[in-house]
Short mmCIF file of C-alpha atoms in Angstrom, two decimals:
data_model
loop_
_atom_site.label_atom_id
_atom_site.label_comp_id
_atom_site.label_asym_id
_atom_site.label_seq_id
_atom_site.Cartn_x
_atom_site.Cartn_y
_atom_site.Cartn_z
CA UNK A 1 22.23 -0.11 -14.25
CA UNK A 2 19.95 -1.25 -17.47
CA UNK A 3 16.53 -0.76 -17.46
CA UNK A 4 16.33 -4.29 -18.18
CA UNK A 5 18.27 -5.56 -15.20
CA UNK A 6 16.06 -3.62 -12.52
CA UNK A 7 12.45 -4.62 -14.15
CA UNK A 8 13.62 -8.29 -14.12
CA UNK A 9 15.38 -7.89 -10.30
CA UNK A 10 11.44 -6.32 -9.88
CA UNK A 11 9.32 -9.45 -11.82
CA UNK A 12 11.80 -11.86 -9.99
CA UNK A 13 10.89 -10.83 -6.51
CA UNK A 14 6.99 -10.28 -7.24
CA UNK A 15 7.11 -14.37 -9.03
CA UNK A 16 8.91 -15.81 -5.38
CA UNK A 17 6.59 -13.63 -3.37
CA UNK A 18 3.90 -14.56 -4.59
CA UNK A 19 4.51 -18.13 -5.10
CA UNK A 20 4.30 -18.23 -8.34
CA UNK A 21 1.51 -20.89 -10.33
CA UNK A 22 0.57 -19.97 -13.77
CA UNK A 23 -2.34 -18.47 -14.13
CA UNK A 24 -3.57 -18.75 -11.32
CA UNK A 25 -1.10 -16.58 -9.59
CA UNK A 26 2.29 -14.14 -10.80
CA UNK A 27 3.09 -10.96 -12.28
CA UNK A 28 0.03 -9.35 -13.69
CA UNK A 29 1.47 -7.40 -16.18
CA UNK A 30 4.72 -5.93 -17.78
CA UNK A 31 7.02 -4.03 -15.15
CA UNK A 32 6.70 -0.58 -17.21
CA UNK A 33 9.60 1.44 -16.05
CA UNK A 34 8.74 4.30 -18.75
CA UNK A 35 10.56 7.38 -18.27
CA UNK A 36 11.12 11.02 -18.80
CA UNK A 37 8.11 11.94 -21.59
CA UNK A 38 7.69 8.24 -22.09
CA UNK A 39 4.43 8.69 -19.61
CA UNK A 40 2.93 4.88 -19.63
CA UNK A 41 3.03 1.55 -21.41
CA UNK A 42 7.45 1.35 -22.29
CA UNK A 43 9.21 -1.65 -20.78
CA UNK A 44 12.75 -2.98 -22.26
CA UNK A 45 12.39 -5.73 -25.20
CA UNK A 46 15.13 -8.48 -24.64
CA UNK A 47 18.87 -7.02 -25.74
CA UNK A 48 17.71 -3.57 -24.70
CA UNK A 49 21.08 -1.66 -23.60
CA UNK A 50 19.52 1.79 -21.97
CA UNK A 51 20.85 2.76 -18.27
CA UNK A 52 19.48 4.47 -16.10
CA UNK A 53 20.54 8.26 -16.64
CA UNK A 54 21.13 10.83 -12.93
CA UNK A 55 18.39 12.99 -14.57
CA UNK A 56 15.69 10.40 -15.26
CA UNK A 57 12.12 10.54 -14.05
CA UNK A 58 11.29 6.84 -14.24
CA UNK A 59 7.61 5.99 -13.50
CA UNK A 60 7.57 2.43 -12.12
CA UNK A 61 4.37 0.93 -13.06
CA UNK A 62 3.68 -2.73 -11.82
CA UNK A 63 1.04 -5.44 -10.52
CA UNK A 64 0.85 -8.66 -9.03
CA UNK A 65 -2.87 -11.10 -9.28
CA UNK A 66 -4.10 -14.23 -7.62
CA UNK A 67 -6.51 -16.24 -9.25
CA UNK A 68 -6.67 -13.29 -11.93
CA UNK A 69 -7.87 -10.76 -8.93
CA UNK A 70 -5.10 -7.89 -9.75
CA UNK A 71 -3.48 -5.32 -7.86
CA UNK A 72 -1.96 -2.43 -9.52
CA UNK A 73 0.47 0.40 -8.36
CA UNK A 74 2.99 2.67 -9.82
CA UNK A 75 5.56 4.97 -8.61
CA UNK A 76 8.14 7.73 -9.82
CA UNK A 77 11.70 7.06 -8.73
CA UNK A 78 14.23 9.91 -9.51
CA UNK A 79 17.33 10.60 -8.43
CA UNK A 80 17.36 14.63 -8.96
CA UNK A 81 15.88 16.86 -6.38
CA UNK A 82 14.78 19.40 -8.91
CA UNK A 83 12.28 16.88 -10.31
CA UNK A 84 10.34 16.92 -6.54
CA UNK A 85 8.30 19.15 -7.22
CA UNK A 86 6.70 17.22 -9.88
CA UNK A 87 6.36 13.88 -7.98
CA UNK A 88 4.44 16.14 -5.32
CA UNK A 89 2.22 17.72 -7.45
CA UNK A 90 1.40 14.44 -9.11
CA UNK A 91 0.85 12.11 -5.58
CA UNK A 92 -1.25 14.67 -4.44
CA UNK A 93 -2.96 14.66 -7.48
CA UNK A 94 -3.46 10.98 -6.81
CA UNK A 95 -4.26 11.01 -3.13
CA UNK A 96 -6.95 13.06 -4.17
CA UNK A 97 -8.40 10.66 -6.36
CA UNK A 98 -8.90 8.38 -3.85
CA UNK A 99 -10.13 10.90 -0.99
CA UNK A 100 -12.92 11.76 -3.88
CA UNK A 101 -13.95 7.69 -4.75
CA UNK A 102 -16.68 6.01 -2.79
CA UNK A 103 -19.89 4.64 -3.43
CA UNK A 104 -21.81 6.58 -6.07
CA UNK A 105 -19.37 8.43 -6.81
CA UNK A 106 -19.41 10.22 -10.56
CA UNK A 107 -16.26 9.18 -11.82
CA UNK A 108 -16.53 13.13 -13.88
CA UNK A 109 -16.40 14.16 -10.07
CA UNK A 110 -12.88 12.61 -9.38
CA UNK A 111 -11.46 13.70 -12.27
CA UNK A 112 -12.72 17.22 -11.65
CA UNK A 113 -10.52 17.27 -8.07
CA UNK A 114 -7.52 15.60 -9.96
CA UNK A 115 -7.59 18.41 -12.34
CA UNK A 116 -7.57 20.85 -9.45
CA UNK A 117 -4.89 19.70 -7.32
CA UNK A 118 -2.88 18.75 -9.97
CA UNK A 119 -3.04 22.11 -12.21
CA UNK A 120 -2.67 24.27 -8.72
CA UNK A 121 1.28 23.17 -8.78
CA UNK A 122 4.09 25.03 -10.71
CA UNK A 123 7.44 23.72 -10.76
CA UNK A 124 11.28 25.06 -12.18
CA UNK A 125 13.32 22.01 -14.19
CA UNK A 126 16.50 23.46 -15.55
CA UNK A 127 15.73 27.08 -14.79
CA UNK A 128 12.51 27.30 -16.23
CA UNK A 129 9.00 27.14 -14.77
CA UNK A 130 5.74 24.89 -15.92
CA UNK A 131 2.76 24.54 -14.77
CA UNK A 132 1.78 20.95 -13.99
CA UNK A 133 -0.90 19.56 -16.69
CA UNK A 134 -2.32 16.80 -16.80
CA UNK A 135 -2.41 13.67 -19.32
CA UNK A 136 -5.73 14.51 -19.94
CA UNK A 137 -6.04 11.54 -21.94
CA UNK A 138 -4.91 9.03 -19.64
CA UNK A 139 -6.88 7.62 -16.77
CA UNK A 140 -7.61 5.33 -14.14
CA UNK A 141 -9.94 2.19 -14.68
CA UNK A 142 -12.07 -0.54 -13.32
CA UNK A 143 -10.32 -4.10 -12.87
CA UNK A 144 -11.81 -7.56 -13.02
CA UNK A 145 -10.85 -10.79 -12.70
CA UNK A 146 -7.96 -11.22 -15.80
CA UNK A 147 -9.49 -7.57 -16.95
CA UNK A 148 -7.09 -4.88 -16.73
CA UNK A 149 -8.91 -2.72 -18.03
CA UNK A 150 -12.44 -3.44 -17.19
CA UNK A 151 -15.05 -0.86 -19.06
CA UNK A 152 -14.82 1.90 -16.42
CA UNK A 153 -12.55 4.79 -17.07
CA UNK A 154 -11.64 7.94 -13.94
CA UNK A 155 -10.73 10.56 -15.66
CA UNK A 156 -7.91 13.13 -14.30
CA UNK A 157 -9.37 16.07 -15.81
CA UNK A 158 -12.93 17.48 -15.52
CA UNK A 159 -15.56 17.04 -18.00
CA UNK A 160 -16.08 13.40 -18.24
CA UNK A 161 -18.97 10.76 -17.93
CA UNK A 162 -21.37 10.60 -14.91
CA UNK A 163 -21.17 7.10 -14.50
CA UNK A 164 -20.87 6.27 -10.80
CA UNK A 165 -18.88 3.92 -9.02
CA UNK A 166 -20.49 0.97 -7.05
CA UNK A 167 -19.84 -1.39 -4.32
CA UNK A 168 -17.46 -4.49 -4.88
CA UNK A 169 -15.98 -2.67 -7.57
CA UNK A 170 -11.93 -2.30 -8.07
CA UNK A 171 -10.21 0.25 -9.35
CA UNK A 172 -6.89 1.30 -10.05
CA UNK A 173 -6.40 5.52 -9.01
CA UNK A 174 -3.86 6.92 -11.11
CA UNK A 175 -2.62 10.32 -12.59
CA UNK A 176 0.04 11.29 -14.46
CA UNK A 177 1.10 15.06 -14.55
CA UNK A 178 3.31 16.83 -17.11
CA UNK A 179 4.89 19.77 -18.08
CA UNK A 180 4.85 19.32 -21.75
CA UNK A 181 1.52 19.71 -23.29
CA UNK A 182 -0.91 17.17 -21.10
CA UNK A 183 -1.78 14.63 -24.22
CA UNK A 184 0.08 11.37 -25.06
CA UNK A 185 0.36 9.68 -28.29
CA UNK A 186 1.63 6.47 -28.99
CA UNK A 187 5.06 6.66 -30.54
CA UNK A 188 8.25 3.83 -30.49
CA UNK A 189 8.72 0.25 -30.34
CA UNK A 190 5.86 -1.38 -29.14
CA UNK A 191 6.59 -4.01 -26.04
CA UNK A 192 3.39 -4.69 -24.21
CA UNK A 193 0.51 -6.65 -25.89
CA UNK A 194 -2.83 -8.47 -24.40
CA UNK A 195 -5.41 -10.91 -25.81
CA UNK A 196 -8.50 -8.95 -26.60
CA UNK A 197 -11.05 -10.30 -23.53
CA UNK A 198 -14.22 -10.73 -25.02
CA UNK A 199 -12.37 -12.06 -28.78
CA UNK A 200 -14.32 -14.90 -30.22
CA UNK A 201 -13.29 -17.62 -32.15
CA UNK A 202 -10.89 -15.75 -35.32
CA UNK A 203 -9.64 -18.64 -37.95
CA UNK A 204 -6.07 -18.81 -38.65
CA UNK A 205 -4.52 -19.57 -41.85
CA UNK A 206 -0.47 -19.09 -40.67
CA UNK A 207 0.49 -22.37 -38.50
CA UNK A 208 2.75 -19.73 -36.11
CA UNK A 209 0.27 -17.94 -35.21
CA UNK A 210 -2.11 -20.27 -34.07
CA UNK A 211 0.45 -22.32 -31.67
CA UNK A 212 1.73 -18.57 -30.28
CA UNK A 213 -2.08 -18.10 -29.56
CA UNK A 214 -1.82 -21.21 -28.17
CA UNK A 215 1.16 -20.36 -25.83
CA UNK A 216 -0.15 -17.33 -25.07
CA UNK A 217 -3.99 -18.75 -23.99
CA UNK A 218 -1.64 -20.89 -21.53
CA UNK A 219 0.69 -17.94 -20.46
CA UNK A 220 -0.48 -15.11 -19.65
CA UNK A 221 -4.54 -15.63 -20.97
CA UNK A 222 -6.15 -12.36 -20.97
CA UNK A 223 -3.08 -10.67 -18.69
CA UNK A 224 -0.83 -8.79 -20.46
CA UNK A 225 2.30 -9.74 -21.82
CA UNK A 226 5.39 -8.15 -23.43
CA UNK A 227 8.26 -9.66 -25.56
CA UNK A 228 10.39 -10.67 -23.12
CA UNK A 229 7.87 -12.98 -20.92
CA UNK A 230 7.86 -14.72 -24.60
CA UNK A 231 11.29 -15.10 -24.61
CA UNK A 232 11.44 -16.14 -21.16
CA UNK A 233 9.26 -19.30 -22.21
CA UNK A 234 11.63 -20.21 -24.79
CA UNK A 235 9.53 -18.35 -27.79
CA UNK A 236 11.75 -17.66 -31.14
CA UNK A 237 10.86 -16.16 -33.91
CA UNK A 238 7.35 -15.04 -33.33
CA UNK A 239 7.47 -11.55 -34.79
CA UNK A 240 5.42 -12.40 -38.00
CA UNK A 241 3.02 -14.58 -36.03
CA UNK A 242 2.37 -12.07 -32.92
CA UNK A 243 1.72 -9.16 -35.95
CA UNK A 244 -0.69 -11.47 -37.53
CA UNK A 245 -2.54 -12.03 -33.71
CA UNK A 246 -2.53 -8.15 -34.12
CA UNK A 247 -3.44 -7.71 -37.21
CA UNK A 248 -6.63 -10.24 -36.58
CA UNK A 249 -8.24 -8.36 -33.75
CA UNK A 250 -7.30 -11.57 -31.43
CA UNK A 251 -3.90 -9.63 -29.73
CA UNK A 252 -3.61 -5.74 -29.14
CA UNK A 253 -0.77 -4.28 -29.23
CA UNK A 254 -0.28 -0.81 -26.51
CA UNK A 255 2.99 1.39 -27.29
CA UNK A 256 4.67 3.55 -25.51
CA UNK A 257 2.39 6.67 -25.14
CA UNK A 258 4.58 10.14 -25.24
CA UNK A 259 4.70 13.48 -24.25
CA UNK A 260 6.77 15.44 -26.02
CA UNK A 261 10.19 15.53 -26.28
CA UNK A 262 11.84 17.20 -23.61
CA UNK A 263 9.04 17.25 -21.17
CA UNK A 264 8.65 15.10 -17.38
CA UNK A 265 6.02 13.26 -16.87
CA UNK A 266 4.95 11.63 -13.08
CA UNK A 267 3.10 9.00 -12.10
CA UNK A 268 1.07 8.03 -8.89
CA UNK A 269 -1.46 4.41 -8.50
CA UNK A 270 -3.14 2.94 -6.03
CA UNK A 271 -5.40 -0.11 -6.18
CA UNK A 272 -9.08 0.34 -4.11
CA UNK A 273 -11.66 -1.65 -3.11
CA UNK A 274 -15.54 0.17 -2.68
CA UNK A 275 -16.33 -1.81 0.36
CA UNK A 276 -20.17 -1.02 1.91
CA UNK A 277 -18.72 -1.33 5.64
CA UNK A 278 -15.58 0.39 5.52
CA UNK A 279 -15.65 2.71 2.00
CA UNK A 280 -12.79 2.69 0.59
CA UNK A 281 -9.99 0.57 1.41
CA UNK A 282 -6.50 1.19 -0.41
CA UNK A 283 -4.89 -2.44 -0.99
CA UNK A 284 -1.71 -1.51 -2.50
CA UNK A 285 -1.10 0.97 1.12
CA UNK A 286 1.96 0.20 2.50
CA UNK A 287 4.84 1.40 4.87
CA UNK A 288 7.34 2.84 2.50
CA UNK A 289 4.15 4.21 0.17
#
């Protein structure tokens, strides 16, 4: 099965279930289906022919929004039980992050707890043993209306900031475990984009860039989007205009984030709300996850 077919099936299901209504309700960001050493921010662009392989380690990262309130969730799918210990390590690390979270909890303490659990695991893949490492420069994050990354980062290694969680905040608690070096870099063709939340008026000379910015404002606002989403609403020949918006600091590109080739990265993620009465509520918890 093609990756693009999986993504579009998932996204169309979300649109139907949430009763998509423009910016009021719908898909919150492009479906990530980063595979193997690619940790995050990969979704197929139009025309992509990549097919799922039986040995792929796929991170499905997707979300919905209603009136800007974003629910962010991710899990890892494999078809070979050789990877089960890796998935178990990362899932346990994410659950540790959730249990460690709470009002007045320091973000650095969550990172230390996550790292201790994650890096206590070893896995054997293709006959070679690896210690599972945290991807040290990937984090969870606070979430605000129409703002997927709202300013606070939840580290997954020790040594982070001592900023505290506060009542009423929403967070994506996500962890990434890898058999690689434990550090990701930007690499590969970009598919994810997002208008900068605080950007003011920027004069644009290119008429097509002005027109495309209007399309982005009407259809996505400050929610993330991808090239497939522009294709879907009928935009054509937009590459130069999109680059111009990026060059002017209006739109931010988010290329794939990758560990070393040959490594395997897994991810699990839930969205939580810090409530004064009942503590931490996991908003993405369901019967199957």
